[in-house]
Structure formats: C-alpha cells, structure tokens
PDB file of C-alpha atoms in Angstrom:
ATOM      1  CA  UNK P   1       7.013  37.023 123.344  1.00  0.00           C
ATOM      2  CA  UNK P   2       7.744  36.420 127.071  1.00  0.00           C
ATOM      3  CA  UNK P   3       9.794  39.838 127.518  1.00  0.00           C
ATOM      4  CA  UNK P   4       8.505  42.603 124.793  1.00  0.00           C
ATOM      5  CA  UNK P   5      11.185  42.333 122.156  1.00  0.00           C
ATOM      6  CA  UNK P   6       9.510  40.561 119.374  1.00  0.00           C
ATOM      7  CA  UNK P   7      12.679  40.992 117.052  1.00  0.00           C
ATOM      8  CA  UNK P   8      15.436  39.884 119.965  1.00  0.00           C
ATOM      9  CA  UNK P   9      15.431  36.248 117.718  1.00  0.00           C
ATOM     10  CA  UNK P  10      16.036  38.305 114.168  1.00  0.00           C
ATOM     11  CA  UNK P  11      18.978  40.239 115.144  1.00  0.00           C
ATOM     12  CA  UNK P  12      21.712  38.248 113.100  1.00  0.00           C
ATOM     13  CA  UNK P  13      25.049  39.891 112.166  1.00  0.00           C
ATOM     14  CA  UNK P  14      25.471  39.159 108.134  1.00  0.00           C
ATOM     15  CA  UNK P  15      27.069  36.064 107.791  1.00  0.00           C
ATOM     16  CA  UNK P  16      26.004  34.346 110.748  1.00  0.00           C
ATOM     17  CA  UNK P  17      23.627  31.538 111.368  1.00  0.00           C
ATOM     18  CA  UNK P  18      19.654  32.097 112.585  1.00  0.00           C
ATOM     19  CA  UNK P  19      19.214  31.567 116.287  1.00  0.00           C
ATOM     20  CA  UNK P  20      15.869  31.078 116.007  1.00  0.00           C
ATOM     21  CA  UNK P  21      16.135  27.292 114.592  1.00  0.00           C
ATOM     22  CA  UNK P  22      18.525  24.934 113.611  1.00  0.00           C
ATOM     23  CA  UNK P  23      18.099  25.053 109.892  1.00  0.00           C
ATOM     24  CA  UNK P  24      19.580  21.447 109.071  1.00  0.00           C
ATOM     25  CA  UNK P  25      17.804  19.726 111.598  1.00  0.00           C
ATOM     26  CA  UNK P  26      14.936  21.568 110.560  1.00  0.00           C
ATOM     27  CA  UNK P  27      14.965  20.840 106.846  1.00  0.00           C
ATOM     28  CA  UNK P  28      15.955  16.892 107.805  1.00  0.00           C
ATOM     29  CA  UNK P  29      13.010  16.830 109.828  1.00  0.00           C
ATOM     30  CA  UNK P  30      10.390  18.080 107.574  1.00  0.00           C
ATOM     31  CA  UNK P  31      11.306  15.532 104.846  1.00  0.00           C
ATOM     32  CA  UNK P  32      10.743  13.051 106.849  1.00  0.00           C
ATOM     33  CA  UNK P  33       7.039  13.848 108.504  1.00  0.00           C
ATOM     34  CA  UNK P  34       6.108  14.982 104.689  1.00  0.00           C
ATOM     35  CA  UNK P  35       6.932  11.635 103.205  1.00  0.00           C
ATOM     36  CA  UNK P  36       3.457  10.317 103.391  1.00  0.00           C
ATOM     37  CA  UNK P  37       1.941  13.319 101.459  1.00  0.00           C
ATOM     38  CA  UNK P  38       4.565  13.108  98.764  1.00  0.00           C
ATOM     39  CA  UNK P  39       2.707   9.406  97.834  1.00  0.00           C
ATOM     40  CA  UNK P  40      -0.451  11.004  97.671  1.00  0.00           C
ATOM     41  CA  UNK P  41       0.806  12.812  94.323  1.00  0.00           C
ATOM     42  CA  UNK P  42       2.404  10.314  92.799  1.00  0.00           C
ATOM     43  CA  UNK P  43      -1.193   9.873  90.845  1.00  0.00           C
ATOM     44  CA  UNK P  44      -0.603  13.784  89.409  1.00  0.00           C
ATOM     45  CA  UNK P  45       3.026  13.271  88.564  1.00  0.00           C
ATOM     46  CA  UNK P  46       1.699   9.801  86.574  1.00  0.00           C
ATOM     47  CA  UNK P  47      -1.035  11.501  85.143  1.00  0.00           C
ATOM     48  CA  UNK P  48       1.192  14.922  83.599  1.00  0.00           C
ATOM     49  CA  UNK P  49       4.095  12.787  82.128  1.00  0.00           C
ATOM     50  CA  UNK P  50       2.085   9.817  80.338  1.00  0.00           C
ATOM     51  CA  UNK P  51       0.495  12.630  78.183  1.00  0.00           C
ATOM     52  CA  UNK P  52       1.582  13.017  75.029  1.00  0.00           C
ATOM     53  CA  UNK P  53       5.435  14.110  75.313  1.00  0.00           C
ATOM     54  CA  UNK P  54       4.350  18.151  73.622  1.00  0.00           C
ATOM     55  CA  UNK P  55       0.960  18.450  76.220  1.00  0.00           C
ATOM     56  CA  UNK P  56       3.907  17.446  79.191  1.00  0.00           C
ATOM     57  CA  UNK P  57       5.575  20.191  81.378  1.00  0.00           C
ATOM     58  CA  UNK P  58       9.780  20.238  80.150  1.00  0.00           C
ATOM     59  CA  UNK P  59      10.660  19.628  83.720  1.00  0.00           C
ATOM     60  CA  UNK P  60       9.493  20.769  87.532  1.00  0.00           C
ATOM     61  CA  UNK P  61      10.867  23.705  90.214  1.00  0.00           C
ATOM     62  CA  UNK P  62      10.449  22.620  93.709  1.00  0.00           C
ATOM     63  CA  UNK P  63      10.633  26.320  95.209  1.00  0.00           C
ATOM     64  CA  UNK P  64      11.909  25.730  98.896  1.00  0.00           C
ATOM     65  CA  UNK P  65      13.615  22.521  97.912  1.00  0.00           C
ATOM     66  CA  UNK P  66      14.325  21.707 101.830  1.00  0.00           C
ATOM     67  CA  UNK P  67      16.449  18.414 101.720  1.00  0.00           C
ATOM     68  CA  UNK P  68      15.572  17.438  98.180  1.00  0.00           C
ATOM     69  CA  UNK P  69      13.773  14.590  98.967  1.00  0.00           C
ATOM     70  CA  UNK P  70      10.586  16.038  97.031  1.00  0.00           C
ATOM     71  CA  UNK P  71      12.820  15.967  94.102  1.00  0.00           C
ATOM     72  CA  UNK P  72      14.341  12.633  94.774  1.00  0.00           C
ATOM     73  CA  UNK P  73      10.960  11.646  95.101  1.00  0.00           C
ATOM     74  CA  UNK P  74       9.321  12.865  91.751  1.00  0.00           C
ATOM     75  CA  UNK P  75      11.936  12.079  90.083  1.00  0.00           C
ATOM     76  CA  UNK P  76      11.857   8.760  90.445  1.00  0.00           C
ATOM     77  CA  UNK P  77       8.157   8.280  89.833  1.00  0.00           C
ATOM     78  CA  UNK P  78       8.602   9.782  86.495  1.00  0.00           C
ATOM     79  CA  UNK P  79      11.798   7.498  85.485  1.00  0.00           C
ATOM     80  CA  UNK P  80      10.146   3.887  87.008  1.00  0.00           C
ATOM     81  CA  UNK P  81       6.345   4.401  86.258  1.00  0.00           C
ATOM     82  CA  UNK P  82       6.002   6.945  83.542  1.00  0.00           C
ATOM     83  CA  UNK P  83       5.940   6.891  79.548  1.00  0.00           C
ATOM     84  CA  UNK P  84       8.388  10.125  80.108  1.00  0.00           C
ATOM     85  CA  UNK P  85      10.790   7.980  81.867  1.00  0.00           C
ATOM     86  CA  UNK P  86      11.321   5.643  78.733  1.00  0.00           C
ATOM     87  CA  UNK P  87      12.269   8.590  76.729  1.00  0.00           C
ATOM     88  CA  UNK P  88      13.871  10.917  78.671  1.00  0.00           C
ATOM     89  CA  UNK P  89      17.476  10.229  76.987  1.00  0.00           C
ATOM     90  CA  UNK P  90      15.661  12.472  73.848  1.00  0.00           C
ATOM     91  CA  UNK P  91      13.621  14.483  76.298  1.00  0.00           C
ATOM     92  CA  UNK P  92      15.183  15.313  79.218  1.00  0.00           C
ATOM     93  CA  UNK P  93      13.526  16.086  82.264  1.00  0.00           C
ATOM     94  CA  UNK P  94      14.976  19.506  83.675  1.00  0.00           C
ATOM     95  CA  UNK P  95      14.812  19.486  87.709  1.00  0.00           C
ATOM     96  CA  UNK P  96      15.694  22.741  89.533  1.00  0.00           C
ATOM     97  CA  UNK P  97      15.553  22.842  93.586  1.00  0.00           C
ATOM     98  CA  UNK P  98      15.154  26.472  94.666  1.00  0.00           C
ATOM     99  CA  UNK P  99      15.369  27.614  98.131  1.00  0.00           C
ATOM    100  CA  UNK P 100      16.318  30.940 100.257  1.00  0.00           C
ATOM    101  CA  UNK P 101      18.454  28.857 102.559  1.00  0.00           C
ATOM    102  CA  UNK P 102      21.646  28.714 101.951  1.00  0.00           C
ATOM    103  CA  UNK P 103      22.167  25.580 104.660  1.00  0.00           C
ATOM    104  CA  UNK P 104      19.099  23.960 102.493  1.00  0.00           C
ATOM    105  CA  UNK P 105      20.778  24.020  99.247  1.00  0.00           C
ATOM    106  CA  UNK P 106      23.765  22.822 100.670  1.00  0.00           C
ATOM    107  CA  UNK P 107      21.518  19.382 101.869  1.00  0.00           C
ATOM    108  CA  UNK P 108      20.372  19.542  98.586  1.00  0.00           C
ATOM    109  CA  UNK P 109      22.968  19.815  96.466  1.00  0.00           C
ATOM    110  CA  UNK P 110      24.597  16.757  98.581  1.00  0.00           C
ATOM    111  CA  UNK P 111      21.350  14.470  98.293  1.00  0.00           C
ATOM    112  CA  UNK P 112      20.726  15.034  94.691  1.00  0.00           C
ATOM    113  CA  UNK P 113      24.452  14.075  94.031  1.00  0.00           C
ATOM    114  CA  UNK P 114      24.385  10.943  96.126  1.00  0.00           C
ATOM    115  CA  UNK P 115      21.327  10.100  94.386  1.00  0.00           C
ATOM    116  CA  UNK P 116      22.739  10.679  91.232  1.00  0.00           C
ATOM    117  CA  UNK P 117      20.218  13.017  90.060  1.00  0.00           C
ATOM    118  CA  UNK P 118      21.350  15.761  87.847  1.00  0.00           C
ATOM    119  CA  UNK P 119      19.324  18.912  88.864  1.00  0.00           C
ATOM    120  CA  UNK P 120      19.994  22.703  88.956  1.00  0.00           C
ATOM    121  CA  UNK P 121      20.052  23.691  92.650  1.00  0.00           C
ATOM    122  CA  UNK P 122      19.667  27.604  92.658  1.00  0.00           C
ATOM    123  CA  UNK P 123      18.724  30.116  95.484  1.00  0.00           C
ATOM    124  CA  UNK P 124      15.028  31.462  95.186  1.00  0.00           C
ATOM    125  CA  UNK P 125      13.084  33.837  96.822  1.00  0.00           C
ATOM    126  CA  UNK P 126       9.202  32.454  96.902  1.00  0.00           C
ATOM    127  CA  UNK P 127       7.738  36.377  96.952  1.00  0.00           C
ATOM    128  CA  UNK P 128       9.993  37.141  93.592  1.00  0.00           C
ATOM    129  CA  UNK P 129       9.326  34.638  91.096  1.00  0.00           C
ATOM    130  CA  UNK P 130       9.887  37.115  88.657  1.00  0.00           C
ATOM    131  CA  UNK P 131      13.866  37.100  89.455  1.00  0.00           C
ATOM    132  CA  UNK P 132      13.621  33.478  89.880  1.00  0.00           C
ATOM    133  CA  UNK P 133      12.503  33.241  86.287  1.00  0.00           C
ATOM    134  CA  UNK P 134      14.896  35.701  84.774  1.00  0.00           C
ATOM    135  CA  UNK P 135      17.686  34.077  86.418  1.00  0.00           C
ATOM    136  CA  UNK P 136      16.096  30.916  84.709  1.00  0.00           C
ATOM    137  CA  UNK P 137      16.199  31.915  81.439  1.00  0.00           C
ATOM    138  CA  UNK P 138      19.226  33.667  81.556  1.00  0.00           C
ATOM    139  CA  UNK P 139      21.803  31.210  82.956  1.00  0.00           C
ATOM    140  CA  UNK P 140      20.182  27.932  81.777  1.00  0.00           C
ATOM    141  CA  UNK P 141      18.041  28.725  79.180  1.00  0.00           C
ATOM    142  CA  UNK P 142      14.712  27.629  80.569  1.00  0.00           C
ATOM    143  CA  UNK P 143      11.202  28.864  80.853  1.00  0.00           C
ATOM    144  CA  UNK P 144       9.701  28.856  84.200  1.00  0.00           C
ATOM    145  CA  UNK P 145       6.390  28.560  82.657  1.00  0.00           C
ATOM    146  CA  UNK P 146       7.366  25.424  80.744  1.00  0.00           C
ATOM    147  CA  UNK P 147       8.179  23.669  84.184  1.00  0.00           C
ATOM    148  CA  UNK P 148       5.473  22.197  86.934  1.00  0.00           C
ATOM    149  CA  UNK P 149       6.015  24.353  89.823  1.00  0.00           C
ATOM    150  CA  UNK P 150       5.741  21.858  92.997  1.00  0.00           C
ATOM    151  CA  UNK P 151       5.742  23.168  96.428  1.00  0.00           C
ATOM    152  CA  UNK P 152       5.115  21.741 100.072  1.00  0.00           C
ATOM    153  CA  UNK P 153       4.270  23.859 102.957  1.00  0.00           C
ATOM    154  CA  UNK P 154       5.968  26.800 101.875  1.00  0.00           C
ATOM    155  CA  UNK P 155       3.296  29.123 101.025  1.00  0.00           C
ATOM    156  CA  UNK P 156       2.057  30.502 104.591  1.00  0.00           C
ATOM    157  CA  UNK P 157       5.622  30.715 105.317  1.00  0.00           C
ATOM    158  CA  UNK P 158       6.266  33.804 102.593  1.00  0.00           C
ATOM    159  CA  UNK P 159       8.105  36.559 104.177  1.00  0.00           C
ATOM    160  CA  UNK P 160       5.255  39.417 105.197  1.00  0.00           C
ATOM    161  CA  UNK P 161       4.628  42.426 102.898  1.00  0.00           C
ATOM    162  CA  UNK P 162       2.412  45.105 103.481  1.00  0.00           C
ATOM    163  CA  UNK P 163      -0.557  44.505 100.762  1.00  0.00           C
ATOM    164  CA  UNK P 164       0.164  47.392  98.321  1.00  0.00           C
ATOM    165  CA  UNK P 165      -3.595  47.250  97.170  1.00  0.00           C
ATOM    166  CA  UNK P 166      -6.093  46.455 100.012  1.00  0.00           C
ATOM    167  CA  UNK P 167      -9.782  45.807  99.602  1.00  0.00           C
ATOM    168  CA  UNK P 168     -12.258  47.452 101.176  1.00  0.00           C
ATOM    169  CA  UNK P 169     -14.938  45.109 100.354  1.00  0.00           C
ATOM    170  CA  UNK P 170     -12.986  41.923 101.697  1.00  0.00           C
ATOM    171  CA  UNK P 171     -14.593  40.176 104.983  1.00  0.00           C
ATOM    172  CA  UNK P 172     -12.273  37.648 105.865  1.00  0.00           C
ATOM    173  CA  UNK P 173     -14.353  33.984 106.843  1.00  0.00           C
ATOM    174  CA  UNK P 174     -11.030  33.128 108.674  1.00  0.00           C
ATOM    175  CA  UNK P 175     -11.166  32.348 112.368  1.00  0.00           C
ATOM    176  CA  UNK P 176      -6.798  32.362 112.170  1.00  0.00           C
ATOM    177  CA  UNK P 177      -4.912  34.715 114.643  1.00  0.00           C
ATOM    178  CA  UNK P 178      -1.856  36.142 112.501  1.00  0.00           C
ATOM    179  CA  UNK P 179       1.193  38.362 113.712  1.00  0.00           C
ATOM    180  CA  UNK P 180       4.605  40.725 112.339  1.00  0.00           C
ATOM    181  CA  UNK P 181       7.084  41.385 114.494  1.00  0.00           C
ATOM    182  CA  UNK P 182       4.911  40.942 117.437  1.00  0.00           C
ATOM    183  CA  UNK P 183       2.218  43.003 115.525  1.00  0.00           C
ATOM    184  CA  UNK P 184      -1.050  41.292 115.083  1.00  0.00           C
ATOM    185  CA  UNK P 185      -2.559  41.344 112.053  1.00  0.00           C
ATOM    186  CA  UNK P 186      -6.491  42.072 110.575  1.00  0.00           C
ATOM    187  CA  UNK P 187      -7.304  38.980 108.547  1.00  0.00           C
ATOM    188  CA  UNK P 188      -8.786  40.558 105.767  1.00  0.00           C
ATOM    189  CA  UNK P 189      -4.730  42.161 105.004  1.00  0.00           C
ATOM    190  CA  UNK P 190      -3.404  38.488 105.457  1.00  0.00           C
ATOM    191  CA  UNK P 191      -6.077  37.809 102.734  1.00  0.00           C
ATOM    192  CA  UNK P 192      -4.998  40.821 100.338  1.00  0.00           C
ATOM    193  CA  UNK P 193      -1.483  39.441 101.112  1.00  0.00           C
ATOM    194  CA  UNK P 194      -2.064  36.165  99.873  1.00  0.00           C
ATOM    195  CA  UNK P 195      -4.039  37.197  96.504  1.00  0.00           C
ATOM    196  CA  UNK P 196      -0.893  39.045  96.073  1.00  0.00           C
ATOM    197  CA  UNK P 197       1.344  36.873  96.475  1.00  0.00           C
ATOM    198  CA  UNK P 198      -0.267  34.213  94.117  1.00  0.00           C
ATOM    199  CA  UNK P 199      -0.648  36.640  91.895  1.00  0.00           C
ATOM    200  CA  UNK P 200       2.858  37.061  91.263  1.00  0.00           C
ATOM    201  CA  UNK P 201       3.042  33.169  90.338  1.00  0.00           C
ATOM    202  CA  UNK P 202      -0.320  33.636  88.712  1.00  0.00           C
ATOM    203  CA  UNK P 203       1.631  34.031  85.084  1.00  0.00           C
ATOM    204  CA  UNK P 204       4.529  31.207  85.329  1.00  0.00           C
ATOM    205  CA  UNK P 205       1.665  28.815  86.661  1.00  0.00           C
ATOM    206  CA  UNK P 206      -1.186  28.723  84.650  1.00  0.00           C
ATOM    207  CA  UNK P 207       0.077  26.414  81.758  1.00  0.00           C
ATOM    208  CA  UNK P 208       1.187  23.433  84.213  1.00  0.00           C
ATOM    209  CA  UNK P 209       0.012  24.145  87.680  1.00  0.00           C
ATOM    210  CA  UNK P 210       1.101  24.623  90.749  1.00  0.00           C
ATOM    211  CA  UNK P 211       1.173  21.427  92.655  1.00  0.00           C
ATOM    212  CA  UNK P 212       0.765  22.490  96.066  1.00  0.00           C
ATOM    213  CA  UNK P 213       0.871  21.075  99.122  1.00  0.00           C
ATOM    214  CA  UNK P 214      -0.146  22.852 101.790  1.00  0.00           C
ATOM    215  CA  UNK P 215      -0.999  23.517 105.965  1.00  0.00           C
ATOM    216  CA  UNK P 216      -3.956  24.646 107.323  1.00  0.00           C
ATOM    217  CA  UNK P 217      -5.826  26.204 110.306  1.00  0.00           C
ATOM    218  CA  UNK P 218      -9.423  25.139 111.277  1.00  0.00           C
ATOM    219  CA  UNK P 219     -11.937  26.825 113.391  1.00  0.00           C
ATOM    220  CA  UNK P 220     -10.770  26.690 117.234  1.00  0.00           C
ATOM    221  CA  UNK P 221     -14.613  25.862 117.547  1.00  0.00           C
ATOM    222  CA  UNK P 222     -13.790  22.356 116.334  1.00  0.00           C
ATOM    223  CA  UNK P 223     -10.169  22.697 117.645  1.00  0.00           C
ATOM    224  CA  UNK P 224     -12.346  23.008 121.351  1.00  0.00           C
ATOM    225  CA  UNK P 225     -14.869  19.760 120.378  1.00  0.00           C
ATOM    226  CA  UNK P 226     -12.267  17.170 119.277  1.00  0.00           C
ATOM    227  CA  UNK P 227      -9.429  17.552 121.765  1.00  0.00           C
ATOM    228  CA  UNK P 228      -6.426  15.293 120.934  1.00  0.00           C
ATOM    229  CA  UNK P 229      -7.630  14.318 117.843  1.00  0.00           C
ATOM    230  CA  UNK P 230      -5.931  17.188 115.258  1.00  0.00           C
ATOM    231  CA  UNK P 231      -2.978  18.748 115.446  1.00  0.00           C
ATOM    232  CA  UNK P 232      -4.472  22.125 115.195  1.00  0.00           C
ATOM    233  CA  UNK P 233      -3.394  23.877 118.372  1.00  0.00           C
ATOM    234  CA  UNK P 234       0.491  22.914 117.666  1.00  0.00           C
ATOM    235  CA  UNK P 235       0.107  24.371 114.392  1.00  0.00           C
ATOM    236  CA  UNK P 236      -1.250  27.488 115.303  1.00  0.00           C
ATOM    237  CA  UNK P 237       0.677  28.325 118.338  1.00  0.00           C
ATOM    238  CA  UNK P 238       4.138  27.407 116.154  1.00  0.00           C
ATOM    239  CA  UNK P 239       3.309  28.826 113.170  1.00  0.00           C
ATOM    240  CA  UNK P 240       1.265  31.920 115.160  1.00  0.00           C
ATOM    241  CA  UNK P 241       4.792  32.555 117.320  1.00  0.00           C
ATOM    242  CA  UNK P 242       7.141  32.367 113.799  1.00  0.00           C
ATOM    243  CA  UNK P 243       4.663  34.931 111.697  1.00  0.00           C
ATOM    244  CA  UNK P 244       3.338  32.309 109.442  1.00  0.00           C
ATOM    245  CA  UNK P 245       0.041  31.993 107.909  1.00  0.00           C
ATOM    246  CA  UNK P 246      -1.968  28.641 107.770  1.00  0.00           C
ATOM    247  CA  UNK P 247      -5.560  29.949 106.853  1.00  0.00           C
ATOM    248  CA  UNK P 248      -8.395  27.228 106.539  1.00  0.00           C
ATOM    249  CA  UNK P 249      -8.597  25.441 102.977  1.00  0.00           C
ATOM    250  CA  UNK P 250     -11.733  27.396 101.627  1.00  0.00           C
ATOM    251  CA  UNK P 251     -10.225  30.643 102.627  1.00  0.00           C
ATOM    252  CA  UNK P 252      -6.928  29.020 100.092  1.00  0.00           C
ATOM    253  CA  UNK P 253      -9.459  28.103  97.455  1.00  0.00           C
ATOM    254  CA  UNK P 254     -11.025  31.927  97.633  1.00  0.00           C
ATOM    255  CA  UNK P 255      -8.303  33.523  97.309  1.00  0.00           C
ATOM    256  CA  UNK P 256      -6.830  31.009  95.208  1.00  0.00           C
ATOM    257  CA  UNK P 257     -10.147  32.231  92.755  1.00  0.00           C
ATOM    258  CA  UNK P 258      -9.269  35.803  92.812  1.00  0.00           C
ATOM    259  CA  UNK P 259      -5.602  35.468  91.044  1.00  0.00           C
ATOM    260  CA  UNK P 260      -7.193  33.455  88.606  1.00  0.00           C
ATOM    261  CA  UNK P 261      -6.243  29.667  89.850  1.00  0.00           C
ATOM    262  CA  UNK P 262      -8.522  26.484  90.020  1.00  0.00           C
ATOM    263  CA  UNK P 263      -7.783  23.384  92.069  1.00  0.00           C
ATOM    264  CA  UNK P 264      -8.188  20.518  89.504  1.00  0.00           C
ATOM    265  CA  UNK P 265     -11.276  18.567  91.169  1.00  0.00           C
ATOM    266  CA  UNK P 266      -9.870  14.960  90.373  1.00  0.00           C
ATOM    267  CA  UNK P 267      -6.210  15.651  92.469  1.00  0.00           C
ATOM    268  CA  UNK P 268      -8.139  17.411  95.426  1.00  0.00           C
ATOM    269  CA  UNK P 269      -7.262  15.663  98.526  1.00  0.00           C
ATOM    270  CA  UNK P 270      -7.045  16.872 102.480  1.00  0.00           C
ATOM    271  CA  UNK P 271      -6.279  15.361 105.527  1.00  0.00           C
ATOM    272  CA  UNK P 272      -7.519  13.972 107.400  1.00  0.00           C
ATOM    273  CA  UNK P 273     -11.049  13.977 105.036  1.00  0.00           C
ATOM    274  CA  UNK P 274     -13.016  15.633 107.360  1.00  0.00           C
ATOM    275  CA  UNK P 275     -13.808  19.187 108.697  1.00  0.00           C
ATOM    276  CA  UNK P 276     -10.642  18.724 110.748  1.00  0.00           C
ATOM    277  CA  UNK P 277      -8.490  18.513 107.853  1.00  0.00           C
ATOM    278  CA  UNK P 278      -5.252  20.506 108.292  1.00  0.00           C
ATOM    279  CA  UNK P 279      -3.210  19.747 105.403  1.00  0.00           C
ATOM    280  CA  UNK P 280      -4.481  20.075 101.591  1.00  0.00           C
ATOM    281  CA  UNK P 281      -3.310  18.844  97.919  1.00  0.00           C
ATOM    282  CA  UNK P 282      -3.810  20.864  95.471  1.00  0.00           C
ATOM    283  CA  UNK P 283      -3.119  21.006  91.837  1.00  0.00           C
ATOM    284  CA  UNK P 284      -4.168  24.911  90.734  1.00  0.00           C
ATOM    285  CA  UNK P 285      -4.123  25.788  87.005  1.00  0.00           C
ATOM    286  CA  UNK P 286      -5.538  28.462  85.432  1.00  0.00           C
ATOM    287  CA  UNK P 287      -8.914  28.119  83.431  1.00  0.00           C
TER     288      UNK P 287
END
C-alpha cells in the first residue's frame, strides 16, 4: 500500500508462518468479540434439534472453525436445552471443525479436547466444498448434506477467483470499494464472484441450511451522517487493505436469490436493527 508492492506481505517461503497477522492471536480474538452473536442463534439451534429426530440435521460443519468456540458453543445448547441432547447416546451428534489454517486447527483440536467434545477437526478449503465433502464421505462416512453447515464471518473472506461466467446484465447496488493484489475491483465481478461461490455450497446446503453469520458494509453516505456511531469505516479500511469483501446485506440476500438460497424470515436478525446494521444472521435454505 504505502510503497507499490501490494504482494511484499504474501511472499512466504513453504513452511513458514504469514507475516501479515498473527494467526493465534487472531483466531483467540475473534472468538471472543463474536460471542454475543453466537447467543443470538441459540433460538435456530433449539428450533432444528427439538424436531422430530428423522426431520433433524445428523450433525453440523463449522467451515473456518477458528478457536472452536462456535462448536463448543452449539454443542452445548443442543446437549442442555434440546430434545436431541436426551438422546444423543442412540443418535449421535457428528461435529466436524474445518478450517484452512493449520495454526487454527491446532487451537481447535486443543479446545475441543479440553472440553471434552468429541469432534472431527479436518482442514477445509471454503471455495471447494466439493473436496471437503468427498473427503467427508470417504474417511468418515458422512454426508455433508446431512449436516447444518454453520459459518461466522468467513464468507467475504473467500480467497478471490476470477468469475468464470460474468453477467452482462448485472448492475451492482453496492456502494463497497473492493481490491486483488492491489488491483481494484468492478463491483458487479465481486457480485458474479459471490453467486459463484454460493453456488458451489448451493447443493450440500439446501436440505439444512446454511447458518450464516455474517459482516457487512453500508453506504459511506450514512457512514458520513452518523460519525462514531458504527463501526463501518474500520471495517472497510481492514477488510478493503486484506482483499475481503463485506457487501451490504441486500446485496447478500440478491445474490443469495440467484444460487437458489432463502433467508428463513423468522431467524433474520442484523445489528444493530437499523440501516446501520453491519453484521447479519442468516439461516439460508433452499425453497
């Protein structure tokens, strides 16, 4: 940024650790500031595993497990305050943390263990769920589609593709800024990026949802009238300066449309509730 070498901060020799961020501290940190959303979906995790035990999901994938506290979390809920947890000696509830850190999966593994949670604690790659759910059915004979997928602010953080198919009728609404590599980047291919990308969970979702939560950018119109009172500008300029891409909620719920997935009305929530709401929860299914 500050001397013309966008990719100075990506040169890594194999084997050694990112320079960019400290991973760990990183991963312990976002656990933490995410605790309060994780309570907000308590009411969807209560909800999917008091059903009747065949309409319930076999288990749940937290792709970009972090620390495992998500997992820690859920898991819980479903033992203490479900009809799931009374059973789950004949129905067990299979828990797998997937993440592309290795440093992550190693705080993981550790947490879940010390918790005394049994869960499978793979590496995943959130652009190929496809290997994700051969390596699934392969090694531990389970069916990504028969798990909840769970996610939290790990979407606009996918690793940037070139949109293989791009629209020429698409006119992004998005007032975001978006880079590569010190590259920017026309909104309407961030858009054709994102409807591919969910279409590649599109299939494995559908059945259980995706419960998603996720970050957002807002217009810097509003940004400009409510000074100090959102978050907004730290967003973008952190997420803008690591190629990330927080677009605003309804541009999430278009595209969200186009591969096919619904946010369930009744689990809807954002924060704060107000046009300056930056973070969303969001259960998508298919229809």
């Amino acid at each position: 940024l500050l001397f013309g070498n966008p990719n100075i901060l990506r040169i890594v020799a194999e084997g050694e650790d990112e320079i960019h961020v400290d991973r760990e501290m990183n991963v312990w940190g976002s656990g933490g500031a995410h605790d309060t959303y994780f309570k907000v979906v308590d009411e969807i995790i209560i909800k999917l595993f008091n059903l009747p035990i065949e309409e319930q999901p076999k288990g749940i994938l937290d792709m970009g497990c972090g620390n495992g506290a998500f997992i820690e979390h859920i898991y819980n809920v479903i033992e203490r305050q479900t009809s799931r947890g009374k059973i789950l000696d004949d129905y067990p509830l299979f828990l797998v943390g997937a993440d592309y850190n290795q440093a992550a999966l190693k705080v993981t593994r550790a947490n879940l263990i010390k918790a005394d949670i049994w869960a499978k604690v793979i590496w995943g790659d959130i652009g190929r769920p496809d290997l994700l759910a051969n390596d699934l059915l392969e090694n531990y004979a389970i069916d990504l589609k028969d798990l909840l997928n769970v996610r939290t602010f790990l979407d606009h953080n996918r690793i940037w593709e070139t949109p293989k198919h791009i629209s020429k009728e698409r006119v992004s609404q998005s007032t975001g800024s978006f880079a590569h590599r010190g590259i920017r980047l026309n909104n309407n291919l961030v858009e054709d990026n994102l409807l591919e990308h969910l279409d590649k969970w599109s299939p494995y979702v559908r059945k259980y949802g995706l419960l998603m939560i996720e970050l957002h950018t807002i217009d810097p119109a509003l940004t400009a009238a409510n000074l100090g009172k959102t978050a907004a500008t730290a967003y973008d300029a952190t997420h803008g300066f690591s190629d990330q891409y927080i677009v605003e909620i309804p541009v999430l719920h278009k595209v969200a449309a186009e591969a096919g997935l619904y946010p369930d009305p009744h689990f809807f929530r954002k924060f704060p509730d107000s046009d300056l709401a930056t973070v969303s929860i969001n259960l998508l299914k298919g229809k």
